[in-house]
Short mmCIF file of C-alpha atoms in Angstrom, two decimals:
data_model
loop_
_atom_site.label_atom_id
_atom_site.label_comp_id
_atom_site.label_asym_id
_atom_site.label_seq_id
_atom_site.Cartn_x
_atom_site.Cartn_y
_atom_site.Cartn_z
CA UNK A 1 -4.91 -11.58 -18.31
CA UNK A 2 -1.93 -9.60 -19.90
CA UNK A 3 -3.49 -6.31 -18.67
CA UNK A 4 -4.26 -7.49 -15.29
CA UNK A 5 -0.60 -8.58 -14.60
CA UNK A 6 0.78 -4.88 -16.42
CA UNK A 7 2.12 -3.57 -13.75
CA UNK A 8 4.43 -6.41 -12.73
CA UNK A 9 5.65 -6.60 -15.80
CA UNK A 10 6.90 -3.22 -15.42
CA UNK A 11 9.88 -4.74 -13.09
CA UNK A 12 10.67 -8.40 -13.51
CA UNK A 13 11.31 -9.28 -9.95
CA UNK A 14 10.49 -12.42 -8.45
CA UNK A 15 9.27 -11.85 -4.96
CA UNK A 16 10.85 -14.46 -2.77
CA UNK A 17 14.25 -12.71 -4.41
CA UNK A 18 13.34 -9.73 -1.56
CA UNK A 19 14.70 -11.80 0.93
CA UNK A 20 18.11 -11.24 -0.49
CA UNK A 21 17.85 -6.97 0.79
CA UNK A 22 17.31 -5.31 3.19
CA UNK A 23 16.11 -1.87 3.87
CA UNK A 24 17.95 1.51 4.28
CA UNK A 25 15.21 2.59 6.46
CA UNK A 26 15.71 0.12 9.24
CA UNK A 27 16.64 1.90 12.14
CA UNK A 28 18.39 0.60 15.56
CA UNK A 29 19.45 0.19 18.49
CA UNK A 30 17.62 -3.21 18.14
CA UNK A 31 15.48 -5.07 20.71
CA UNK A 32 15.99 -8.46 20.66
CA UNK A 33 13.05 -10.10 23.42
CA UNK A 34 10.20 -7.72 20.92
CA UNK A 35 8.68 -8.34 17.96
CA UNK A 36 8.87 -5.59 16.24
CA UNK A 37 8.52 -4.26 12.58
CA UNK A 38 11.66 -2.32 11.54
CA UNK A 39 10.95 -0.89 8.38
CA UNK A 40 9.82 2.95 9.52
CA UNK A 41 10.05 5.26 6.84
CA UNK A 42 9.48 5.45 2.61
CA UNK A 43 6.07 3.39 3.02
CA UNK A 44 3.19 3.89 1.36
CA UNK A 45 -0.80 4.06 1.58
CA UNK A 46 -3.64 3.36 -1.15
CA UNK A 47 -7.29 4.76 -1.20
CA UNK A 48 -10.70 3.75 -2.94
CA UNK A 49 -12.15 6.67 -4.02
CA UNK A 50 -15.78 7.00 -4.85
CA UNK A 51 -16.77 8.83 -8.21
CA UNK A 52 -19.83 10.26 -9.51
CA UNK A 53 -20.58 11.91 -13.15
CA UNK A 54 -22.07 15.48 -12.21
CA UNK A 55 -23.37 17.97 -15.02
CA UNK A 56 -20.74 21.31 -14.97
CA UNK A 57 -23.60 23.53 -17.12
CA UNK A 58 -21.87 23.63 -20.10
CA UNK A 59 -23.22 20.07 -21.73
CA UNK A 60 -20.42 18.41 -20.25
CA UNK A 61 -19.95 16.41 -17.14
CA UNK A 62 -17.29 16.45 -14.43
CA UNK A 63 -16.26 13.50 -11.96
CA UNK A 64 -16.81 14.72 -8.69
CA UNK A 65 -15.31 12.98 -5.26
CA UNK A 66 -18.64 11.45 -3.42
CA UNK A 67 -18.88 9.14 -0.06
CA UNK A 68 -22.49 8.70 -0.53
CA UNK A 69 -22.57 7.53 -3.89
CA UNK A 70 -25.29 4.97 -3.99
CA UNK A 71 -25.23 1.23 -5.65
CA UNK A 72 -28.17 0.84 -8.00
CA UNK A 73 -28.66 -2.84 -9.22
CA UNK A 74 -27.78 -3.35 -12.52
CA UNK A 75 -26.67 0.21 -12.93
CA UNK A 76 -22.45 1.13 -12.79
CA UNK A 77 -20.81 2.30 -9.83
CA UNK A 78 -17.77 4.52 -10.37
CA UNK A 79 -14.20 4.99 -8.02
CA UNK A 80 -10.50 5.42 -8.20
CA UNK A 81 -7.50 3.49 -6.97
CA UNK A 82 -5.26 6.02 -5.31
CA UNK A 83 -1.62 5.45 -3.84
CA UNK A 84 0.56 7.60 -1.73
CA UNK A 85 4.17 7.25 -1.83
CA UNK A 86 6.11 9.04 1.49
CA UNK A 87 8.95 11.06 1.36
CA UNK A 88 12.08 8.75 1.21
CA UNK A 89 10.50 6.36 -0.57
CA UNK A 90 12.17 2.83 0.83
CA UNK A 91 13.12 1.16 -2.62
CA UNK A 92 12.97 -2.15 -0.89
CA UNK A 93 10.28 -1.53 0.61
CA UNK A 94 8.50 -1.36 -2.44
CA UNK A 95 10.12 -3.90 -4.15
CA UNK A 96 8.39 -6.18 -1.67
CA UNK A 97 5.16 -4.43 -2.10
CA UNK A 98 2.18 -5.67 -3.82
CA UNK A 99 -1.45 -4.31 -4.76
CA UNK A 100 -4.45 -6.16 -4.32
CA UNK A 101 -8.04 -5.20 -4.99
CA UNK A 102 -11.02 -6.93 -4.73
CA UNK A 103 -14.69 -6.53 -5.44
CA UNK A 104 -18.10 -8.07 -3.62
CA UNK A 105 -21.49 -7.52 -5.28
CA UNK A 106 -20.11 -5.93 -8.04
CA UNK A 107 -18.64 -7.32 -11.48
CA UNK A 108 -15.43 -5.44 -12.14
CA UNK A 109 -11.65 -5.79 -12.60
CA UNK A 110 -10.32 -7.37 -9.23
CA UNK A 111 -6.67 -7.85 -9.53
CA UNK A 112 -3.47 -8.29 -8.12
CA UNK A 113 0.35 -6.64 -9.08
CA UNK A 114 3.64 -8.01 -8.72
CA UNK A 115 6.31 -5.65 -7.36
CA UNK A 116 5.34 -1.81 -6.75
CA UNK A 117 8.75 -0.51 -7.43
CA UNK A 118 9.35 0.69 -11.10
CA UNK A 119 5.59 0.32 -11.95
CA UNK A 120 4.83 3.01 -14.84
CA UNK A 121 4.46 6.28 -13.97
CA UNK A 122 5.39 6.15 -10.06
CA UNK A 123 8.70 8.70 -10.12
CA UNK A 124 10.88 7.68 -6.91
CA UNK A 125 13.54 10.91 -7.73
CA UNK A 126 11.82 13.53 -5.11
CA UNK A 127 12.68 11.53 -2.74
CA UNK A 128 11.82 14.69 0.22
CA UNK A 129 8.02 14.80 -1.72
CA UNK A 130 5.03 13.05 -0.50
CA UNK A 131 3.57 11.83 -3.79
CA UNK A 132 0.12 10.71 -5.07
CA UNK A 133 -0.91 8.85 -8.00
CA UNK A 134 -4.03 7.40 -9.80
CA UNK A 135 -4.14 4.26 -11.67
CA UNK A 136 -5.37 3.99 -14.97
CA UNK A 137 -8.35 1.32 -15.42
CA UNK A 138 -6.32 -0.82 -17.60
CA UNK A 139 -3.35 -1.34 -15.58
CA UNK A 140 -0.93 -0.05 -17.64
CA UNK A 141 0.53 2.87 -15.81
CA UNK A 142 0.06 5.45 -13.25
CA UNK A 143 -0.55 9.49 -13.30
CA UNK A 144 0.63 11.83 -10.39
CA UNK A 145 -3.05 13.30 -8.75
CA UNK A 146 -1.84 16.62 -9.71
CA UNK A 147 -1.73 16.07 -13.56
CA UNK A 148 -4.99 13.94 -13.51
CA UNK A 149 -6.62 16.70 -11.67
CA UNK A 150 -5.35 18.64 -15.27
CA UNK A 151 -6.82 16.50 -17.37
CA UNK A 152 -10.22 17.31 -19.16
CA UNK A 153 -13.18 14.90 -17.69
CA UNK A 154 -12.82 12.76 -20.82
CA UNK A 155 -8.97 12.16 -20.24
CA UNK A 156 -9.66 11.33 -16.12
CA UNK A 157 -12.30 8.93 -17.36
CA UNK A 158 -9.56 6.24 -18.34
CA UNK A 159 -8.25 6.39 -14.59
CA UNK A 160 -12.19 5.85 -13.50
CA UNK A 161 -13.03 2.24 -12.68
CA UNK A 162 -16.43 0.82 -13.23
CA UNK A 163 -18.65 -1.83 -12.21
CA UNK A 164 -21.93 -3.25 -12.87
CA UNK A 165 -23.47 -3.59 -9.72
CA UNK A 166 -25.19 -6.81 -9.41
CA UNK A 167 -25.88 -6.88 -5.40
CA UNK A 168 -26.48 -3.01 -4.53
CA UNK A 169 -26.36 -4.78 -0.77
CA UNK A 170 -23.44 -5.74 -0.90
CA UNK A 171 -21.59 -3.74 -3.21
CA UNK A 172 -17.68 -2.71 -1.88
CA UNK A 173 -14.25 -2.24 -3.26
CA UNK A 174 -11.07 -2.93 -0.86
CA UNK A 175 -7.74 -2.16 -2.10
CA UNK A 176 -4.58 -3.61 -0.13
CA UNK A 177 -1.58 -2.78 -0.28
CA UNK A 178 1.27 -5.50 1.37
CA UNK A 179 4.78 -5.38 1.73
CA UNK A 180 6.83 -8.31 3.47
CA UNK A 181 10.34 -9.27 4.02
CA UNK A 182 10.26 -12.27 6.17
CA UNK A 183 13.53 -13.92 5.44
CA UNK A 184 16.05 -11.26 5.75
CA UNK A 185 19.60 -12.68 4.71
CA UNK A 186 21.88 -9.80 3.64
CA UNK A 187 21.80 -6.02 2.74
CA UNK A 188 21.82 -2.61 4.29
CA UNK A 189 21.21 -1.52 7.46
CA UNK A 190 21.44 1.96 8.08
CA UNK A 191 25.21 2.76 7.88
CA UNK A 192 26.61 -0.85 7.31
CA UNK A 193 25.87 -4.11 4.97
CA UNK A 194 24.82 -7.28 7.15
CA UNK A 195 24.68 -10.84 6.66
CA UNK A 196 23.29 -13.31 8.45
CA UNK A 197 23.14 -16.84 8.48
CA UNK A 198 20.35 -18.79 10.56
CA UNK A 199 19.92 -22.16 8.83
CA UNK A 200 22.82 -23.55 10.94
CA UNK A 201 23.37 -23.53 14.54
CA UNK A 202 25.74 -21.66 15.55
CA UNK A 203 24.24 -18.98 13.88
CA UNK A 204 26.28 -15.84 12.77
CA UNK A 205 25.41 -11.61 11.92
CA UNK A 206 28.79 -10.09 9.93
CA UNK A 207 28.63 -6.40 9.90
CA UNK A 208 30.34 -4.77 7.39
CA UNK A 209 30.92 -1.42 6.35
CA UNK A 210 29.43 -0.12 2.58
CA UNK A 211 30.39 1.08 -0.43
CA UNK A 212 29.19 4.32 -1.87
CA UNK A 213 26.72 1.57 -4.36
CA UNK A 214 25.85 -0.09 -0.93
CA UNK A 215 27.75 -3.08 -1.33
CA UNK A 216 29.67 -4.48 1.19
CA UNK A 217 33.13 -3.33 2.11
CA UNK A 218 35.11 -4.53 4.97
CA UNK A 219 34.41 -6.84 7.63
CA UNK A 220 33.69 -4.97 10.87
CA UNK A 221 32.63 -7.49 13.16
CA UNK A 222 31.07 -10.94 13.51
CA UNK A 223 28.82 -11.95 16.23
CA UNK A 224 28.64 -16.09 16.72
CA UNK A 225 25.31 -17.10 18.31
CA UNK A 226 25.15 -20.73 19.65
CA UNK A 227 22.11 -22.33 20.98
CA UNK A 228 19.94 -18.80 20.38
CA UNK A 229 22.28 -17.19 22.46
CA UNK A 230 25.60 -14.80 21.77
CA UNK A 231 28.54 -16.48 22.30
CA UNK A 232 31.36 -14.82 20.52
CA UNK A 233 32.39 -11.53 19.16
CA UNK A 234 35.08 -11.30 16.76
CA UNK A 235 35.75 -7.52 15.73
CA UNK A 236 38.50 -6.57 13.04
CA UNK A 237 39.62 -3.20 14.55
CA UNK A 238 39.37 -1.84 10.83
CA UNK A 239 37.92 1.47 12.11
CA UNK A 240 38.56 1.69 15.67
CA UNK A 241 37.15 1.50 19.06
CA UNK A 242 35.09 5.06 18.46
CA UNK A 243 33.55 2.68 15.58
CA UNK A 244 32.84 -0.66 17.24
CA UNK A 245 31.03 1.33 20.37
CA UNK A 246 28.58 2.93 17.79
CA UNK A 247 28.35 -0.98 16.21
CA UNK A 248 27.76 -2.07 20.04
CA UNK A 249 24.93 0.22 20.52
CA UNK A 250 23.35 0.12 17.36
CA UNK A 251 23.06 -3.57 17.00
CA UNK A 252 22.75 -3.67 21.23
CA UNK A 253 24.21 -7.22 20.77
CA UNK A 254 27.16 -8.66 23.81
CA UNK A 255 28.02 -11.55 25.08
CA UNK A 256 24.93 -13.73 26.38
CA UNK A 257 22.12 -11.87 24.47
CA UNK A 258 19.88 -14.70 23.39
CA UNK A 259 18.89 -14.18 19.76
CA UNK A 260 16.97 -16.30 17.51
CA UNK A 261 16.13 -16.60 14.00
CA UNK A 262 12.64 -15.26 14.21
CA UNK A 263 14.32 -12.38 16.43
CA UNK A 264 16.47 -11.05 13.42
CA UNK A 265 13.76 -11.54 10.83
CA UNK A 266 11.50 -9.28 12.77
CA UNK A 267 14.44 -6.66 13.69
CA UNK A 268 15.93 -6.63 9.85
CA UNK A 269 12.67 -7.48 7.95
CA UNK A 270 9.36 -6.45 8.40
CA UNK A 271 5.57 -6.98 7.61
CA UNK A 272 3.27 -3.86 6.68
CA UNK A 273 -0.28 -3.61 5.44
CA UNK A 274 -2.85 -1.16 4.70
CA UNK A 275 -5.85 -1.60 3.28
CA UNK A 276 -8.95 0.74 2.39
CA UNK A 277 -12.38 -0.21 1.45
CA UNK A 278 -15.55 1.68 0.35
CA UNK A 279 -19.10 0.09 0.19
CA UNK A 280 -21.91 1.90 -1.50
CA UNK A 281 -25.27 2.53 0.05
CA UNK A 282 -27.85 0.58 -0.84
CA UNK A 283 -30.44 3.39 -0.72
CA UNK A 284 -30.37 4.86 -3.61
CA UNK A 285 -32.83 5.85 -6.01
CA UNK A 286 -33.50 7.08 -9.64
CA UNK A 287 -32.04 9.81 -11.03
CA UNK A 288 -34.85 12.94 -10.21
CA UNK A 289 -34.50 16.33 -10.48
CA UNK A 290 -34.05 18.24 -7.10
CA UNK A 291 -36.14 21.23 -8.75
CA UNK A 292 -38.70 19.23 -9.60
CA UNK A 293 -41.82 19.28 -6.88
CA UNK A 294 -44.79 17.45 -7.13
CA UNK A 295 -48.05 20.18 -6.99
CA UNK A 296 -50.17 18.74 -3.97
CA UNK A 297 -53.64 18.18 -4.92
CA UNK A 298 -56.94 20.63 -3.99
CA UNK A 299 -59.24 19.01 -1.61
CA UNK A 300 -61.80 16.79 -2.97
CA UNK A 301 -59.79 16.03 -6.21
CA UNK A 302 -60.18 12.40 -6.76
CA UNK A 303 -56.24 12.16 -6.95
CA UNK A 304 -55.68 12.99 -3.10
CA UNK A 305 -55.98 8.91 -2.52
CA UNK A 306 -53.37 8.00 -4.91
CA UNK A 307 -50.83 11.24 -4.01
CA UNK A 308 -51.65 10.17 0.14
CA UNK A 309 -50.04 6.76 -1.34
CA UNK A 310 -47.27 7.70 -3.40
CA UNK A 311 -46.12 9.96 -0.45
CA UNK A 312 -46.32 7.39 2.36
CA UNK A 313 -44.42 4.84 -0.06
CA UNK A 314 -41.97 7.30 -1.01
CA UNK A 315 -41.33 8.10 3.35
CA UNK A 316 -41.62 4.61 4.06
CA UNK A 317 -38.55 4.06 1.04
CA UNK A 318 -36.54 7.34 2.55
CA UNK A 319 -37.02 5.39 6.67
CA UNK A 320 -35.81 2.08 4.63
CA UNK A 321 -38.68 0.11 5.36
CA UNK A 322 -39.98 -2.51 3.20
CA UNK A 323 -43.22 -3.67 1.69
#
C-alpha cells in the first residue's frame, strides 16, 4: 500500500485545500450566463503505451513501442504510463490533479495518486518546455522520456509495467488523469487576487491587486451581488479610472448582471479530464519464427491429410473463427 500511495506522499496536500487557489492561467473577460471551464493553459495529458521485448542481435533485447501487441492468457502483457506536462505548467492546476489507472482482464498494479504537483522527478522550472515523463513501476518517481530513452533496456525495464493476463478478451489499461477546482474561494486571477464569498446572500467578489509572491495587496474594488444579481459596486480609486475600466472589462461585471454561485465556480474554477486507454488483441498466438516455413508435402505422401488440416485450422484461427 505504501508504494501505491508514493507519489502523494511526495507533496502532503490535502485535496479539498485546492479550493483555497486559484489559477494564474484563468483568463477573462468572463461570461457569466455560460458554463465554461477557465483554466486554459499549463495542463497536462497521460498515455498508455504498449511494450514489447524484441531481440536487437546482439543476445540482448530492446523494448520496442507496439499497438498490436497481443494478450496471451496467462502470459504478461507489457506498457508504460506516460505524462505530458505543457509549457507554463499551471501549479494549481496540478495541485488539483490526480492519476488514476485501472486494469480489466489483467492482474496488475491499478492505482491512484494524490496531488501531481511536486511528485518525484516532474521538474516544473522550464516553464516555456513541453515536457514528458515515464513512471517508474513502483511509484516512486518519474524520468523525463528523453533520459529513459538513454537508459540501457535493463534500466527502462523498471519504468515497464506488467501484467498477467488472465482474460486475453478483455485485457485493457486506462490511465486518467483529473484535475478539479469546484469551490473556488480566493487566489489569483490573472493580474489581481480575488475573493469571493457565496455562502451568504448578498454575495460579494473583492478584487485586489498582488504582491510580487501573489498575495493580496490593496483593495481595488468590491462587487455586492444580492438575490444572484449585481447590486453594488464599491471601487477604492487606489489606481485610477485607466485601472478600474481594465477591472470593468476583465471581470465584465455592472450593475444588474445576475451572477450566481455556480456562475463563479465555473468562471474561477474549472473541471478537466483526459483519459487514454489501450486494449490488447485477443488474437494472438505463440511465439514462431517468421523464417520458419513449413515444406508442403509431395503428392501421395500419407501426410497431405493431416498438413490439408493443420492449414485450414491455422486460416480458420488467422479469419477468427472458432471450432
Amino acid at each position: 500500500m505504501k508504494k501505491i500511495f508514493a507519489i502523494a506522499l511526495a507533496l502532503v496536500m490535502v485535496l479539498s485545500m485546492a479550493s483555497a487557489f486559484a489559477s494564474a492561467c484563468v483568463t477573462g473577460p468572463f461570461n457569466w450566463s455560460a458554463t465554461a471551464t477557465a483554466a486554459n493553459c499549463g495542463k497536462g495529458k497521460v498515455e498508455v503505451v504498449p511494450y514489447v521485448k524484441v531481440n536487437d542481435g546482439c543476445g540482448g533485447y530492446v523494448w520496442q513501442e507496439n499497438t498490436c501487441a497481443a494478450a496471451i492468457n496467462s502470459e504478461n502483457v507489457h506498457y508504460a504510463i506516460k505524462l505530458t506536462v505543457e509549457p507554463k505548467a499551471d501549479n494549481e492546476w496540478w495541485k488539483a490533479a490526480t492519476l488514476k489507472v485501472e486494469l480489466k482482464g489483467l492482474k496488475g498494479n491499478a492505482f491512484q495518486s494524490g496531488s501531481m504537483a511536486g511528485s518525484p522527478g516532474i521538474e516544473w522550472a522550464e516553464e516555456d518546455d513541453t515536457l514528458e515523463y515515464y513512471l517508474k513501476s513502483d511509484l516512486s518517481t518519474w524520468v523525463k522520456a528523453s533520459d529513459w530513452k538513454d537508459m540501457s533496456s535493463k534500466e527502462q525495464a523498471a519504468y515497464i509495467f506488467n501484467a498477467k493476463v488472465t482474460d486475453a478478451g478483455k485485457a485493457k489499461v486506462c490511465a486518467t488523469l483529473k484535475s478539479k477546482l469546484a469551490a473556488y474561494t480566493e487566489g489569483v486571477l490573472g493580474n489581481y487576487y480575488v475573493k469571493v464569498e457565496t455562502s451568504k446572500n448578498p454575495m460579494t467578489i473583492e478584487v485586489y491587486s498582488k504582491k510580487v509572491d501573489g498575495s493580496k495587496d490593496k483593495l481595488l474594488v468590491k462587487y455586492t451581488i444580492k438575490d444572484e444579481r449585481v447590486t453594488g459596486i464599491d471601487w477604492t480609486n487606489q489606481c485610477g479610472a485607466d485601472d478600474y475600466n481594465t477591472i470593468k472589462t476583465y471581470f465584465n461585471l455592472e450593475i444588474g448582471t445576475p451572477v450566481t454561485a455556480k456562475a463563479i465556480n465555473d468562471n474561477f474554477g474549472w473541471d478537466n479530464k483526459v483519459e487514454s486507454c489501450f486494449q490488447w488483441s485477443k488474437e494472438g498466438a505463440a511465439i514462431t519464427n517468421p523464417d520458419c516455413t513449413i515444406e508442403i508435402p509431395k503428392t501421395g505422401d500419407v501426410s497431405v491429410v493431416a498438413y490439408a488440416v493443420m492449414a485450414l485450422v491455422a486460416a480458420a484461427g488467422a479469419m477468427g473463427l472458432k471450432k
